[in-house]
Coordinates of C-alpha atoms and ligand atoms in Angstrom, one line a residue:
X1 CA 11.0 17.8 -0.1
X2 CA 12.1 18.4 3.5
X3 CA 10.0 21.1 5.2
X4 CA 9.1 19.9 7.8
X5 CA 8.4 22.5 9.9
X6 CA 6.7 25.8 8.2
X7 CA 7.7 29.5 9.2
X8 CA 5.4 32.4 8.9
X9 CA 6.9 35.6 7.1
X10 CA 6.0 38.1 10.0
X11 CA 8.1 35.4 12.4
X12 CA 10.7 35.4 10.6
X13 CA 11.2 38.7 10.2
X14 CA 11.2 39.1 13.7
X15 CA 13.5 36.4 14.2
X16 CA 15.7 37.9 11.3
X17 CA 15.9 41.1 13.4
X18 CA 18.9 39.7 15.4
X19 CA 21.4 39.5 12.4
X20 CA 22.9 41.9 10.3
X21 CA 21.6 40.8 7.2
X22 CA 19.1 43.3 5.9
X23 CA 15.7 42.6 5.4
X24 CA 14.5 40.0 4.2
X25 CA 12.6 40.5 0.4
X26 CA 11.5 36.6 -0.1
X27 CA 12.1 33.2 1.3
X28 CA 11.3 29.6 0.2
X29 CA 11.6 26.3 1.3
X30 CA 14.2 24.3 0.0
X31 CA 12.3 20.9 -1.3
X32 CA 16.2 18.7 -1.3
X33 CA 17.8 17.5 1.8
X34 CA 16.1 14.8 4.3
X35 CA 17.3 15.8 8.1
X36 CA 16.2 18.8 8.7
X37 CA 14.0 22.3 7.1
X38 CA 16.1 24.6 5.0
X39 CA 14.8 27.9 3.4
X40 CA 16.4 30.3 0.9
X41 CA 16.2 34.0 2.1
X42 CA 17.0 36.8 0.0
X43 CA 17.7 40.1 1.7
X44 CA 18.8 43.5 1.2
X45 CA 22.5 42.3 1.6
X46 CA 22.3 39.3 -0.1
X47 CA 21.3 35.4 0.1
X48 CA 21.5 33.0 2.7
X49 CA 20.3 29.9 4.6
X50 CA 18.0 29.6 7.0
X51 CA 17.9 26.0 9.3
X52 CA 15.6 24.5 11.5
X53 CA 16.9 21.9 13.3
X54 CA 14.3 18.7 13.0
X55 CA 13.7 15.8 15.7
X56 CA 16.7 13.8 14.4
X57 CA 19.1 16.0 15.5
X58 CA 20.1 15.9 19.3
X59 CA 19.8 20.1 20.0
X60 CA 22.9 19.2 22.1
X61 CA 25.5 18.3 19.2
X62 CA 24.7 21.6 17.4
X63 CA 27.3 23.2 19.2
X64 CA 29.6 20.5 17.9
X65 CA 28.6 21.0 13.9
X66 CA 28.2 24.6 13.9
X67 CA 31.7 25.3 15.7
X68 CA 33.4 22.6 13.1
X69 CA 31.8 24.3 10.2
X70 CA 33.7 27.8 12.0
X71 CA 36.7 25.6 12.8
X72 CA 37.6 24.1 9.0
X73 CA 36.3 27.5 7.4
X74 CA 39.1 29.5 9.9
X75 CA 41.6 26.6 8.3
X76 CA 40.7 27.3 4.2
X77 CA 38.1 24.9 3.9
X78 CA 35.2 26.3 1.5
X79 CA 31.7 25.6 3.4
X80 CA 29.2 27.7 4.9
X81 CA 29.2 29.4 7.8
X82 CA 27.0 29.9 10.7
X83 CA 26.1 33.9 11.2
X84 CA 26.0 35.0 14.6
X85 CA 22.9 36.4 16.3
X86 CA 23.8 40.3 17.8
X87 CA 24.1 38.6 21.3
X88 CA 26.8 36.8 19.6
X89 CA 24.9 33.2 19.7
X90 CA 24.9 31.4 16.5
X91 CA 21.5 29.6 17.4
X92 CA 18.0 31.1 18.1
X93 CA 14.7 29.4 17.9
X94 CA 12.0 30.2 15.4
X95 CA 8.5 27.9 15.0
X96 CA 9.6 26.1 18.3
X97 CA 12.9 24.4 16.6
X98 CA 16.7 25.7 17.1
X99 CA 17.5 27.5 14.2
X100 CA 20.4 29.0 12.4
X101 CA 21.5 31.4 9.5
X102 CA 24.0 30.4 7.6
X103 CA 25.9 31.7 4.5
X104 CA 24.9 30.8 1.1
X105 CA 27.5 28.2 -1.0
X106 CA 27.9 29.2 -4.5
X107 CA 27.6 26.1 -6.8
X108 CA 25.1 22.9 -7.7
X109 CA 25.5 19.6 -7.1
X110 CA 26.5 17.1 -9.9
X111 CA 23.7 15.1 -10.7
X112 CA 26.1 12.8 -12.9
X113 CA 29.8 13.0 -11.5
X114 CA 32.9 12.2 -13.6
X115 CA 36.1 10.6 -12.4
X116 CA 38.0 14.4 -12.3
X117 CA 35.0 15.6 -9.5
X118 CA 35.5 12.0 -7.6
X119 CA 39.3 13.3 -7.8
X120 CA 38.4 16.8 -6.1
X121 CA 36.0 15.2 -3.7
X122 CA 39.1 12.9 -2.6
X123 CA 41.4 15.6 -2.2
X124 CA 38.6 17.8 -0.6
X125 CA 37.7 15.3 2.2
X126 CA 41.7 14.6 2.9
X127 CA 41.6 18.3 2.8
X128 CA 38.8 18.9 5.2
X129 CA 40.1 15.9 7.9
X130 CA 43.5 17.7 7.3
X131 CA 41.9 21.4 8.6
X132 CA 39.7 19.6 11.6
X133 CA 43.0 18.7 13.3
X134 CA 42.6 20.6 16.9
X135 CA 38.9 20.9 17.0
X136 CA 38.5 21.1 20.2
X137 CA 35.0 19.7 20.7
X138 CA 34.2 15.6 20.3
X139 CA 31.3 13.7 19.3
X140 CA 30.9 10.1 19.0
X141 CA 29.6 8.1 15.7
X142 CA 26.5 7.4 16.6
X143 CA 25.8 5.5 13.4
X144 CA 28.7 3.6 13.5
X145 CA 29.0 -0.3 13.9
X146 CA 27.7 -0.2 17.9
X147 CA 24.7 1.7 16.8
X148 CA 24.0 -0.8 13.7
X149 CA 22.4 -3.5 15.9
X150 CA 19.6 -1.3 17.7
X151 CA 18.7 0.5 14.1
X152 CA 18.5 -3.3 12.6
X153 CA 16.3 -4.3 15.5
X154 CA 14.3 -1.7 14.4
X155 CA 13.4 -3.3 10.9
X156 CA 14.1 -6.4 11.4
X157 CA 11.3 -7.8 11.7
X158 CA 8.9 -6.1 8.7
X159 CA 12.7 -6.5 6.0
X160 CA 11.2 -9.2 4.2
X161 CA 8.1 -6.9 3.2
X162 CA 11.1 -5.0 1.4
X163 CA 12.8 -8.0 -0.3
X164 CA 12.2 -11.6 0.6
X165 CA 15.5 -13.2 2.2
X166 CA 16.8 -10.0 3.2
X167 CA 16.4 -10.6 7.0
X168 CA 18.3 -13.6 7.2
X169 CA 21.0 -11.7 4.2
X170 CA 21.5 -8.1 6.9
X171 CA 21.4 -10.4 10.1
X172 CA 24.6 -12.4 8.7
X173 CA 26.7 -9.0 7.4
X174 CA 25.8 -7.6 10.8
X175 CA 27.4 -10.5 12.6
X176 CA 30.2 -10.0 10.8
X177 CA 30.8 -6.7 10.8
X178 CA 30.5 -6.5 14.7
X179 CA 32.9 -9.3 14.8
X180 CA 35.6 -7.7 12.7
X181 CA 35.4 -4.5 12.9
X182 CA 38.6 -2.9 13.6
X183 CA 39.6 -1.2 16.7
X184 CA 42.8 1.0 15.9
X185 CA 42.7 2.8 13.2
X186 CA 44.0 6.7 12.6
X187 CA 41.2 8.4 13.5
X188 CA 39.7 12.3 13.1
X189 CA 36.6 14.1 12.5
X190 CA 34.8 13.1 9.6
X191 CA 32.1 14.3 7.6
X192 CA 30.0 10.8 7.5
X193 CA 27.7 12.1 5.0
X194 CA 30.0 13.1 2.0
X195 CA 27.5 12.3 -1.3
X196 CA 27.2 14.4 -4.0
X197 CA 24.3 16.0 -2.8
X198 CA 26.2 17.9 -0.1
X199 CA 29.3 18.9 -2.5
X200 CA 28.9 21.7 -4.4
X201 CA 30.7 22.5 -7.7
X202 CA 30.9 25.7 -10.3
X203 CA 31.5 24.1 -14.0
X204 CA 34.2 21.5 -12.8
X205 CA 35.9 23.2 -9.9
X206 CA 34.9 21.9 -6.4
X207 CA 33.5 25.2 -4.6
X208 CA 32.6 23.9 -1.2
X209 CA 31.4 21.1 1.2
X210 CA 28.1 21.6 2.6
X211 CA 25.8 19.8 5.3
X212 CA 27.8 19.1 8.0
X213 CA 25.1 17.2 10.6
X214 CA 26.5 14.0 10.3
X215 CA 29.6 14.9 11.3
X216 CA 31.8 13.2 14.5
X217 CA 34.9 11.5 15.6
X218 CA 35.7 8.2 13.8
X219 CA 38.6 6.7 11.8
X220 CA 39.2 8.4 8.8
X221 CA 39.1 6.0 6.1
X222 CA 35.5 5.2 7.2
X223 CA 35.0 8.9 5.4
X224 CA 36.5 7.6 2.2
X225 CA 34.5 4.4 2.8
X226 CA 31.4 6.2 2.3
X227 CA 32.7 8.3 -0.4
X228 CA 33.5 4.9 -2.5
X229 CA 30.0 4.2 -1.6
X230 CA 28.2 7.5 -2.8
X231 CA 30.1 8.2 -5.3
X232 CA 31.8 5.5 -7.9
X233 CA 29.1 3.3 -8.0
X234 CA 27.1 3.4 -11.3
X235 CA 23.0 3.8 -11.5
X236 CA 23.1 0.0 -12.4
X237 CA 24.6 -1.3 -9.9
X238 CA 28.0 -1.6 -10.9
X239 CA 31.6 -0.4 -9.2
X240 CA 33.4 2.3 -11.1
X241 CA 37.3 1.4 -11.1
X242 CA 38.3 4.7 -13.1
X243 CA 36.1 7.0 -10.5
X244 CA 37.3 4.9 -7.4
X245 CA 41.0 5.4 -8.4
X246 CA 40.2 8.9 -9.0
X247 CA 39.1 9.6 -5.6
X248 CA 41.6 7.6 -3.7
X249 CA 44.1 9.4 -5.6
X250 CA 42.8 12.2 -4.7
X251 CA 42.7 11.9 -1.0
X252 CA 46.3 10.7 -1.3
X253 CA 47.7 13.6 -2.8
X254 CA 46.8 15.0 0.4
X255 CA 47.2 12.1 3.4
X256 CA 49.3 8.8 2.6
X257 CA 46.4 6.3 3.8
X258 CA 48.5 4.1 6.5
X259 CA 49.0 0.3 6.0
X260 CA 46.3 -0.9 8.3
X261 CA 43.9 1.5 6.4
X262 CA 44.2 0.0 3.0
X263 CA 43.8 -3.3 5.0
X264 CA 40.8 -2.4 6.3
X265 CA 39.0 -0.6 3.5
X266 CA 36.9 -3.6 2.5
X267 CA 35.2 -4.0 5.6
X268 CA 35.5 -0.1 6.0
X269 CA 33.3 0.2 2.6
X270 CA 31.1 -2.6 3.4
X271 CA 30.1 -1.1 7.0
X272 CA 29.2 2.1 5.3
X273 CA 27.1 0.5 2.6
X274 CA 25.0 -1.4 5.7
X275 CA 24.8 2.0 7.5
X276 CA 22.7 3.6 4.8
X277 CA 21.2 0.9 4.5
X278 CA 19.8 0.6 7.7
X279 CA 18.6 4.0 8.0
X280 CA 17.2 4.0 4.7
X281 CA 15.4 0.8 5.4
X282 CA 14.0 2.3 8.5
X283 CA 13.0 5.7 6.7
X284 CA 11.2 3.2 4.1
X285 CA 9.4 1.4 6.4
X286 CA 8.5 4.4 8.8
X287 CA 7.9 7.4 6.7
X288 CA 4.3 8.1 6.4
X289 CA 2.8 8.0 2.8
X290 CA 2.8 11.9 2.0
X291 CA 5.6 13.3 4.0
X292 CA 6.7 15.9 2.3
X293 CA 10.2 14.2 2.1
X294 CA 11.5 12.1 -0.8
X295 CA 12.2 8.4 0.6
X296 CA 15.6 6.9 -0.5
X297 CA 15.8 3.7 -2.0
X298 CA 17.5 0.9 0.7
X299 CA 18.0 -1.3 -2.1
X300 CA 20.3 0.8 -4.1
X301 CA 22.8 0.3 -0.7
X302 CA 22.2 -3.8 -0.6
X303 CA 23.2 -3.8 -4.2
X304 CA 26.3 -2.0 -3.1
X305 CA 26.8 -3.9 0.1
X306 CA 27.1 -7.4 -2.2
X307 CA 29.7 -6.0 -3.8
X308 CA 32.2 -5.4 -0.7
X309 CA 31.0 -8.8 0.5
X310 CA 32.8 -10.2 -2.2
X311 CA 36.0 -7.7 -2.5
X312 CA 39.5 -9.3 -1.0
X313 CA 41.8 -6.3 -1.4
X314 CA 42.0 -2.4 -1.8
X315 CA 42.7 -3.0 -4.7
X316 CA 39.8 -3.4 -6.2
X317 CA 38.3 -0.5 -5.3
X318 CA 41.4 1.1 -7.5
X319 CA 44.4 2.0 -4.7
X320 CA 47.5 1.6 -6.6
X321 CA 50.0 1.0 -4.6
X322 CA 52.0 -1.4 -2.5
X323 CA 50.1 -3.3 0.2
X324 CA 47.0 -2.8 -1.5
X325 CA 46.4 -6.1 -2.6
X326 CA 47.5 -7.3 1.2
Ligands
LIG401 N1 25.0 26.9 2.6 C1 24.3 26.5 1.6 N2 24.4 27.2 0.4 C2 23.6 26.9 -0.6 N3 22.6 25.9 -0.6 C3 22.5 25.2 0.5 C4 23.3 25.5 1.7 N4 22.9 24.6 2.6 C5 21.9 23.8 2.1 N5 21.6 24.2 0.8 C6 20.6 23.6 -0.1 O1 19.7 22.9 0.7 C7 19.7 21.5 0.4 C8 19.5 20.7 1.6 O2 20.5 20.9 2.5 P1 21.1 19.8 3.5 O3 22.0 20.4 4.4 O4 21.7 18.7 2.6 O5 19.8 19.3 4.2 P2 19.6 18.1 5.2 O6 20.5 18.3 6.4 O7 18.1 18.2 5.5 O8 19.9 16.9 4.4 C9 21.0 21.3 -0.4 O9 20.9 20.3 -1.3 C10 21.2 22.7 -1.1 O10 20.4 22.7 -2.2
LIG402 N1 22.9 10.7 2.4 C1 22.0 9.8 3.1 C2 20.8 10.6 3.6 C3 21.1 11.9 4.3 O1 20.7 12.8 3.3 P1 21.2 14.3 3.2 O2 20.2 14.9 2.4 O3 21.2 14.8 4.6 O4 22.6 14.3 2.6 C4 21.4 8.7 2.1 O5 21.6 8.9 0.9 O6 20.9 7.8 2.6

């Protein structure tokens, strides 16, 4: 459950007083999600979704994921939207944290996705990279392959108490990520967190993209590197051809990956699969026993990082098309 900061109801009214939504007739915290707090309100005029921003998240990129959210919703893209304040901000501050209303997504996440939603999560991330062309505002991956090393150093030295071997096993994929990871390729805003958890569907129709707080400026198949990861891999373990062709597909059938993209997917997938590691590895090792968060499992992602160790080509991961076994 992530609550981790609580509200009182005579606060919140108060702090609801600057929006024209109603008033408020109940609220409750939302017990999924792992970054920050998130509440269900239910007013007079409707529902919605009330954030308070949590320690993780630097107060000075909100700006940055609250104006993208603006940006791709402006552009078509189906995702919630910040509501702003009668001074016109779309932040206040309520319990001591930033906050911010924001509309409420129609739809549930698949617990159990089939190839056809890994299709419209392909075409919906090509979609949403497609719609943040001319966002104005940048911010750098902080979780990307410069920031690997200091979260590793982090762990290092207590990853054994996880699984013996596995110090020496990260130090070695580490090394060779830094050492290969590529330089120039087409790059965009990306989401960085697309799992199923933060894409919502109504029976099989994709209805929106949700949880944007992750998001920055990296190369774009990094994005579909981390959908591969989330999303066609099967509870035991194993890689998902069918689903992975499904979702490349469907990014396709909106942007052409270039040649140096299906080139670099491998290493692309296998950088994303140590990045949740690592920060599930250091959740795991830091989170205090009854936090009122559920821990992820950093294990599922080494499982998952073996696997791209050992993949030559994009092909494997089911692109069909010239070049992809280059
Ligand atoms: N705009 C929204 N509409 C409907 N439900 C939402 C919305 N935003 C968040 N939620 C609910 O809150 C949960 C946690 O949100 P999320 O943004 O993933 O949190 P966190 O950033 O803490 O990981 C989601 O799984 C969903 O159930
Ligand atoms: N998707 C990440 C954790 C971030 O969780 P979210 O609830 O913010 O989507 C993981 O699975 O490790």
């Amino acid at each position: 459950m992530a609550v981790y900061t609580d509200i009182t109801e005579d606060d919140l009214t108060r702090f609801l007083a600057a929006y024209d939504v109603g008033s408020l007739t109940s609220y409750k915290g939302i017990a999924e999600g792992v970054e920050n707090s998130n509440f269900l309100l239910h007013t007079t005029k409707g529902s919605y979704i009330l954030t308070l921003y949590e320690k993780r998240v630097n107060a000075d990129d909100l700006p940055f994921f609250l104006g993208l959210m603006h940006h791709l919703a402006e552009r078509g893209l189906s995702c919630p939207l910040p509501l702003p304040r009668a001074d016109g901000e779309l932040l206040g501050t309520l319990s001591g944290r930033p906050a911010a209303v924001i509309s409420f997504l129609e739809g549930m996440w698949l617990r159990k996705p089939e190839a056809q939603h890994c299709r419209e999560v392909g075409r919906a991330l090509a979609a949403m990279h497609k719609a943040s062309e001319g966002f104005p505002l940048k911010r750098a991956n902080a979780l990307s392959v410069d920031g690997w090393r200091p979260l590793w150093q982090n762990s290092e030295a207590r990853a054994d108490e996880v699984q013996a071997g596995l110090r020496e096993e990260i130090a070695a994929d580490l090394a060779h990520l830094e050492e290969h990871w590529p330089k120039h390729l087409p790059e965009g805003v990306i989401h960085a967190d697309l799992f199923p958890d933060n894409v919502f569907f109504l029976g099989d129709r994709l209805s929106g993209l949700i949880d944007f707080y992750f998001a920055c400026n990296d190369f774009l198949a990094y994005d579909i590197a981390i959908c591969l990861n989330s999303w066609c891999f099967e509870k035991d373990g194993s890689y998902n051809i069918t689903k992975g062709m499904a979702l490349l597909a469907g990014y396709e059938s909106v942007r052409k990956l270039t040649a140096e993209e299906v080139v670099a997917l491998p290493l692309l997938a296998r950088g994303a699969a140590l990045r949740f590691f690592l920060t599930r590895l250091y959740d795991w090792l830091t989170t205090p026993p009854g936090a009122l968060v559920v821990k992820k499992d950093p294990l599922e992602y080494l499982t998952k990082l073996r696997f791209h160790r050992a993949v030559a080509s994009s092909a494997e991961y089911g692109l069909r098309r010239e070049g992809a076994s280059a």
